[in-house]
Short mmCIF file of C-alpha atoms and ligand atoms in Angstrom, two decimals:
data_model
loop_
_atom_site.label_atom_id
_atom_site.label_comp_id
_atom_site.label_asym_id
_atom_site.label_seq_id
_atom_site.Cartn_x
_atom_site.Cartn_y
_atom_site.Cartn_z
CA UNK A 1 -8.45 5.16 -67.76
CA UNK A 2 -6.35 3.00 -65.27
CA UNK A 3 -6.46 -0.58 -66.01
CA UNK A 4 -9.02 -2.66 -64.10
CA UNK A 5 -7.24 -4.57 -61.10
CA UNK A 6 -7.66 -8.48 -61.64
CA UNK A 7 -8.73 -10.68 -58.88
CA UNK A 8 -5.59 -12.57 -58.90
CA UNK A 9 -3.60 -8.76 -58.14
CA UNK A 10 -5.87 -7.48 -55.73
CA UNK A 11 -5.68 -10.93 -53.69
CA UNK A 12 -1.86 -10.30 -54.12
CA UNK A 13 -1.97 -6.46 -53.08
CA UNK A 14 -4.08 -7.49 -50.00
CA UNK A 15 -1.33 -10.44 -48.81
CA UNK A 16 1.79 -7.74 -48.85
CA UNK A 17 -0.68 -5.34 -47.09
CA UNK A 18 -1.50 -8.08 -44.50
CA UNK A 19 2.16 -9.01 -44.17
CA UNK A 20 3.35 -5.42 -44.33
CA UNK A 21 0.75 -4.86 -41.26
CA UNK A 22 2.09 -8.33 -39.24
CA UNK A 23 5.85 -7.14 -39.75
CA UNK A 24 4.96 -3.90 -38.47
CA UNK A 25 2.86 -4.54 -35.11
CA UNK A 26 4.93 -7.33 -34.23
CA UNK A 27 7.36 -5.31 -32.21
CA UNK A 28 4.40 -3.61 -30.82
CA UNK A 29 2.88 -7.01 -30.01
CA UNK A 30 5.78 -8.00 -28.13
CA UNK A 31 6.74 -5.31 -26.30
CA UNK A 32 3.15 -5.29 -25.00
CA UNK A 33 2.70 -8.65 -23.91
CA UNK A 34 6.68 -8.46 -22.74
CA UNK A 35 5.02 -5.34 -20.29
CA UNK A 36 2.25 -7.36 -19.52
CA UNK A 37 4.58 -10.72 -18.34
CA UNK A 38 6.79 -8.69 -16.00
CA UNK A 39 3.44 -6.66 -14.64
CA UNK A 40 2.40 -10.20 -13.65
CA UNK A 41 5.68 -10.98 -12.26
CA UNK A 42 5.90 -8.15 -10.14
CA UNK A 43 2.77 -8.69 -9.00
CA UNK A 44 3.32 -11.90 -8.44
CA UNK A 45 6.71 -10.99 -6.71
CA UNK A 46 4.88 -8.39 -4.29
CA UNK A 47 1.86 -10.73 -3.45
CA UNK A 48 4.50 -13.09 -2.15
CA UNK A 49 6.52 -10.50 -0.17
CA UNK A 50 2.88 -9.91 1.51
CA UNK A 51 2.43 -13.57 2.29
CA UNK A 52 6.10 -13.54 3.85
CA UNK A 53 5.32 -10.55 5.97
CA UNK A 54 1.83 -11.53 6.96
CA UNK A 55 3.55 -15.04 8.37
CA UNK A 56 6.34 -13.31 10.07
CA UNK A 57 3.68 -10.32 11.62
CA UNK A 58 1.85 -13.35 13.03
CA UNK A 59 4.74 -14.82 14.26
CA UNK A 60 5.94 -12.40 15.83
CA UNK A 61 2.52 -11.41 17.54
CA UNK A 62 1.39 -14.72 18.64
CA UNK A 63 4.63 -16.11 19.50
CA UNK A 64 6.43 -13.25 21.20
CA UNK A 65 3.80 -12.87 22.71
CA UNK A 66 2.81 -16.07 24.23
CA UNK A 67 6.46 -15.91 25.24
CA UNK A 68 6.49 -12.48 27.15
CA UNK A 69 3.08 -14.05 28.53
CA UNK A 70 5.13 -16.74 30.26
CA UNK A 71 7.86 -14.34 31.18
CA UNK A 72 5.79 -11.89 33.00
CA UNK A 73 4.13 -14.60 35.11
CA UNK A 74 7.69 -15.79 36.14
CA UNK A 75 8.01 -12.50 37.01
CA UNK A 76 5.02 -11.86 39.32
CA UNK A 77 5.82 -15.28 41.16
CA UNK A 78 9.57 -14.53 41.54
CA UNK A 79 8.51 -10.84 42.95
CA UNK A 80 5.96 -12.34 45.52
CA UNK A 81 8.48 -14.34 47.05
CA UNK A 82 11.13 -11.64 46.97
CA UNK A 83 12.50 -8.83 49.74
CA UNK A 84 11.24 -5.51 48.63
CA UNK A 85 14.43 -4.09 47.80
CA UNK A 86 14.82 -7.07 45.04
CA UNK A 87 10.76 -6.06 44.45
CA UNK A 88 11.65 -2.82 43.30
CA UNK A 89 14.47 -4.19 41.14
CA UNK A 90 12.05 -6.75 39.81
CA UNK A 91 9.25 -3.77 39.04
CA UNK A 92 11.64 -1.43 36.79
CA UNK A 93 12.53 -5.04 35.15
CA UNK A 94 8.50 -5.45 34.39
CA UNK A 95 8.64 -1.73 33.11
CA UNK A 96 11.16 -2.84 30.57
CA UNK A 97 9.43 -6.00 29.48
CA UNK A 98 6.34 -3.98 28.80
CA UNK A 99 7.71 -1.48 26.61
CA UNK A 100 9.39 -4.63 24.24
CA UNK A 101 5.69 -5.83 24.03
CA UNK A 102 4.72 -2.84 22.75
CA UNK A 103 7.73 -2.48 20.47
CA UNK A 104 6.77 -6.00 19.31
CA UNK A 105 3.63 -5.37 18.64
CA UNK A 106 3.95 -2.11 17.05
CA UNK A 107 6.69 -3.85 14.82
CA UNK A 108 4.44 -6.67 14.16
CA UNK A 109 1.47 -4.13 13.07
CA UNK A 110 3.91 -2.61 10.99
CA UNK A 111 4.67 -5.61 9.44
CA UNK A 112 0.76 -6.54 8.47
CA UNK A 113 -1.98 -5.53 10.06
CA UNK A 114 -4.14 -8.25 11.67
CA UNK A 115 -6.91 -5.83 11.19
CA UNK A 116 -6.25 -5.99 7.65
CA UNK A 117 -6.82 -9.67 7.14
CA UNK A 118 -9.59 -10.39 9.54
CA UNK A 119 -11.69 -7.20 9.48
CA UNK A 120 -10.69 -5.18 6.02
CA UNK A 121 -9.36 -2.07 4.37
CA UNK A 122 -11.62 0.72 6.64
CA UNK A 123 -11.25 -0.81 9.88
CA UNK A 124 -7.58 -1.53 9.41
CA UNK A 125 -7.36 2.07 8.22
CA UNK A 126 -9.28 4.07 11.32
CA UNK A 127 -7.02 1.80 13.35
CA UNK A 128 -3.77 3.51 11.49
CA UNK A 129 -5.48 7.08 11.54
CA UNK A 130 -6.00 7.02 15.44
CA UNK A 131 -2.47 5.70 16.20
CA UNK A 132 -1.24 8.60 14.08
CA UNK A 133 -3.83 11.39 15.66
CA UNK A 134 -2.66 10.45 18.65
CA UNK A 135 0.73 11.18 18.03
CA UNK A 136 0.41 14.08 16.17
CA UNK A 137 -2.80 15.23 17.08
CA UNK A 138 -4.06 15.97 13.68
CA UNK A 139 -7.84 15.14 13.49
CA UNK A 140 -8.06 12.27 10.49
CA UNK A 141 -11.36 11.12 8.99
CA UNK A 142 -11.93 7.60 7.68
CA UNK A 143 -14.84 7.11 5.06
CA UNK A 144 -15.74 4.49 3.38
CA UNK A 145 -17.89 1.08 2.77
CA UNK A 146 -17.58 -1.81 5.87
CA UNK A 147 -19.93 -4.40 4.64
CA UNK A 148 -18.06 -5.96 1.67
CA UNK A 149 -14.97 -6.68 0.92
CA UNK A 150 -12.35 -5.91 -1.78
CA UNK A 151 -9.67 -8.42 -3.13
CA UNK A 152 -6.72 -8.80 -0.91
CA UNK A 153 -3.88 -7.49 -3.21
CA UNK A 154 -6.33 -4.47 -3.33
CA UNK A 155 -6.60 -3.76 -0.02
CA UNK A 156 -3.31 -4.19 0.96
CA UNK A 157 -2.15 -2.21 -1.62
CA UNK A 158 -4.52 0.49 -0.31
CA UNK A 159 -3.50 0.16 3.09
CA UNK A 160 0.07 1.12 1.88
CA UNK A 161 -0.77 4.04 0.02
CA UNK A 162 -2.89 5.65 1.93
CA UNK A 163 -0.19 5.32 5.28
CA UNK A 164 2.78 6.98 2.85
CA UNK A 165 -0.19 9.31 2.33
CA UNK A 166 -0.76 10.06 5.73
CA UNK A 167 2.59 10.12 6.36
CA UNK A 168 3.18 12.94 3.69
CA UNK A 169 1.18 14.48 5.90
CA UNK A 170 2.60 14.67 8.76
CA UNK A 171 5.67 15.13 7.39
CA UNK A 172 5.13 17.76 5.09
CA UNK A 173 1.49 19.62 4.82
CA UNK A 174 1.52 21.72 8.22
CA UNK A 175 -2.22 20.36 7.52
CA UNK A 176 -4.78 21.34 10.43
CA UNK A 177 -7.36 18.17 8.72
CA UNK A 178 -7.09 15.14 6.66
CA UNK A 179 -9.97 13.21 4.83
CA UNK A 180 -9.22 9.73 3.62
CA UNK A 181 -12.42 8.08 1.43
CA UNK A 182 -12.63 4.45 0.32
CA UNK A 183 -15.05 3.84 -2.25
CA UNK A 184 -16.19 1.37 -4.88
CA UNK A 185 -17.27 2.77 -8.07
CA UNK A 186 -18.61 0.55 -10.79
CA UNK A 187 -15.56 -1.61 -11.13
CA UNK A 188 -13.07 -0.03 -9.54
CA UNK A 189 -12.05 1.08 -6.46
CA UNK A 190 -11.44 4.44 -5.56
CA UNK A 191 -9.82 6.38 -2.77
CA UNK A 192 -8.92 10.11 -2.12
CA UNK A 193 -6.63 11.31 0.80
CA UNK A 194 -7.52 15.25 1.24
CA UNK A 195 -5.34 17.63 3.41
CA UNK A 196 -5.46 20.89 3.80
CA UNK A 197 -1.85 21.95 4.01
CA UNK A 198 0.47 23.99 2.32
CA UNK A 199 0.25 22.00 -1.14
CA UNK A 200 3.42 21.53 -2.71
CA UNK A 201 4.64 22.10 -6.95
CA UNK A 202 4.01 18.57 -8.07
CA UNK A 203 5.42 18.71 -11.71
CA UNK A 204 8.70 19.43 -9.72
CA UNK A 205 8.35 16.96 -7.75
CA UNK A 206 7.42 14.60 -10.14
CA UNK A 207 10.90 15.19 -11.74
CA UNK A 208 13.11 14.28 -8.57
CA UNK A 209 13.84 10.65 -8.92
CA UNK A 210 12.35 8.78 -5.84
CA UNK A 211 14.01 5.84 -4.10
CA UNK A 212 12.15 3.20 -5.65
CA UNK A 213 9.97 1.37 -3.50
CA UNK A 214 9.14 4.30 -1.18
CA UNK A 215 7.23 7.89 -1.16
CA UNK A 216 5.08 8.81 -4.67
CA UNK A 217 7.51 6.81 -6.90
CA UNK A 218 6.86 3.67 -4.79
CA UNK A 219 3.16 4.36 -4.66
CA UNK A 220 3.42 4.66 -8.38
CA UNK A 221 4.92 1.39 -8.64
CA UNK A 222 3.27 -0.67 -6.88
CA UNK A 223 0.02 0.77 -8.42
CA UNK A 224 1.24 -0.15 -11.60
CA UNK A 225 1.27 -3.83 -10.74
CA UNK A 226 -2.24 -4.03 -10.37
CA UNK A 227 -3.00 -1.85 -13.50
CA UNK A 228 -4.18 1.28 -10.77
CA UNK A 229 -3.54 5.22 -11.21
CA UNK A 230 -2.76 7.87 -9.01
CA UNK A 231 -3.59 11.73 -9.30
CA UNK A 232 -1.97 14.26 -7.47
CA UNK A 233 -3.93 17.52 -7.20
CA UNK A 234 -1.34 19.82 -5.28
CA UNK A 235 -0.88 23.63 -5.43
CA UNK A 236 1.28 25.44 -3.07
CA UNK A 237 -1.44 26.98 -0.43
CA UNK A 238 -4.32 24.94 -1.57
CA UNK A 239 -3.44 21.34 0.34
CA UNK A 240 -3.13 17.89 -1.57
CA UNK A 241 -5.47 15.41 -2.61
CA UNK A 242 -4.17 11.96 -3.77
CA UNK A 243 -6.64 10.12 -5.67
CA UNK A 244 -6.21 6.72 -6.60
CA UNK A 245 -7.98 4.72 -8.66
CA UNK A 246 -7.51 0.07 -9.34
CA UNK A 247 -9.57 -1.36 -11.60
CA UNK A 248 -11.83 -4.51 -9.72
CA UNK A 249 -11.23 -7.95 -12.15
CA UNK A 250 -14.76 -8.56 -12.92
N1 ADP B 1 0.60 16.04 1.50
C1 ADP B 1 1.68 16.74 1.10
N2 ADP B 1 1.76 18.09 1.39
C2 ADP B 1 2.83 18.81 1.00
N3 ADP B 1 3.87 18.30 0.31
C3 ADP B 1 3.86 17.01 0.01
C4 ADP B 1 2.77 16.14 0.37
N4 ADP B 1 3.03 14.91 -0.09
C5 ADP B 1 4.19 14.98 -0.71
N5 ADP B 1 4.72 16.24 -0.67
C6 ADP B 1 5.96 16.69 -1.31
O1 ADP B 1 6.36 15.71 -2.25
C7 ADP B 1 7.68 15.28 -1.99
C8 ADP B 1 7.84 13.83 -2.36
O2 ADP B 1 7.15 12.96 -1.48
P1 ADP B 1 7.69 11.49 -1.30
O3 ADP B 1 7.91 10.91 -2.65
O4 ADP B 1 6.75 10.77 -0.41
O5 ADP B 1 9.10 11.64 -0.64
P2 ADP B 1 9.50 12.01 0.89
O6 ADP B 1 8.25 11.96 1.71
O7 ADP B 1 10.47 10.96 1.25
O8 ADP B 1 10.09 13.40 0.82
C9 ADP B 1 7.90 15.58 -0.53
O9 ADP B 1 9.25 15.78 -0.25
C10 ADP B 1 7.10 16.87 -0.35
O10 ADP B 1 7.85 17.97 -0.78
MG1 MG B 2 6.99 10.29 1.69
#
């Protein structure tokens, strides 16, 4: 018969337990909240890297352009006074401004998307899709929710994935479609970008170390900041479908 366990040993058994336990998780302890300080960081480090390039997009748009405005009225009032050989001159010098406009404001777009921050994530989106069908003239559908809102890191974290997405695409599928869908789901949001293309191995892939801060390791990454995932469902011949998913703070 083993010896009945006092009171005063059990307490003492259940304090070397207790402290066994403490010494034991404490690593674990730290290294998670150690993962969960430099998540914040990082996210606090990309949200102002957003802020930067959403001041210098608007710069760029409203000040350039107010700028060219000026310049191309100089223009018009120098040409009316001037002989038409100097006309001429003065046309091909109009030609030129127009196509820095453009380059400004494509750069500036680039930059941040107006559309992003005063209409949201599916307008902003159809507006990236159509710029890109139109070069490419690949036929890309835009799905998703217009009369709410999600958070801005969200969004613009969207926005981003879904272009290196797109661009994928174009760079690599030989796809004929493409189907992007934006959705909320309980509380997170959710978004798919379906090709039909040629597919591609992505274990392999998944191997190749990217540069950081572009293509699927960059998606990845910033992802990661705001606690999101992203699936790849690839198979050579069957097309891709990216599916990524960011959990909404409720
Ligand atoms: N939609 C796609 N269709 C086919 N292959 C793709 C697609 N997206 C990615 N890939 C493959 O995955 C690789 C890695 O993509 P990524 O990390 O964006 O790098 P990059 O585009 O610079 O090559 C690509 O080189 C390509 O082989
Ligand atoms: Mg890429």
């Amino acid at each position: 018969m083993p010896r009945p366990i006092s009171a005063e040993e059990r307490a003492r058994i259940i304090k070397a337990l207790e402290d066994f336990f403490i010494e034991s998780l404490s690593p674990f302890e730290m290294t998670h909240r150690a993962f969960r300080e430099s998540n914040s960081a990082l996210r606090r480090i990309n949200e102002t890297l957003e802020e930067e390039a959403k001041r210098i997009a608007h710069a760029l748009h409203d000040e350039a352009g107010q700028l060219l405005a000026a310049v191309f009225l100089e223009l018009d009032k120098t040409a009316a006074d001037a002989q038409p050989e100097m006309r001429e001159r003065l046309e091909g010098v109009r030609r030129l401004l127009e196509q820095a406009r453009e380059e400004v404001r494509r750069l500036s777009h680039e930059l941040r998307p107006t559309l992003l921050d005063d209409v949201g994530l599916v307008p902003a989106l159809e507006y990236l899709a159509q710029g890109i069908s139109e070069r490419t003239g690949m036929p890309i559908t835009i799905e998703g929710f217009r009369d709410s809102r999600l958070p801005p890191s969200v969004e613009t974290a969207l926005y981003r994935v879904v272009r290196e997405a797109l661009n994928n695409v174009v760079k690599h599928a030989k796809a004929t479609r493409v189907r992007v869908s934006v959705q909320k789901e309980g509380a997170a949001a959710r978004c798919s970008v379906r090709d039909d293309g040629v597919g591609f191995d992505v274990s392999s892939v998944a191997q190749r170390k990217g540069e950081r801060g572009f293509g699927l390791a960059g998606i990845r990454e910033r992802l990661g900041t705001l606690s999101g995932t992203v699936q790849i469902n690839s198979a050579p011949g069957w097309g891709t479908e990216l599916l990524v998913t960011i959990p909404l703070e409720t």
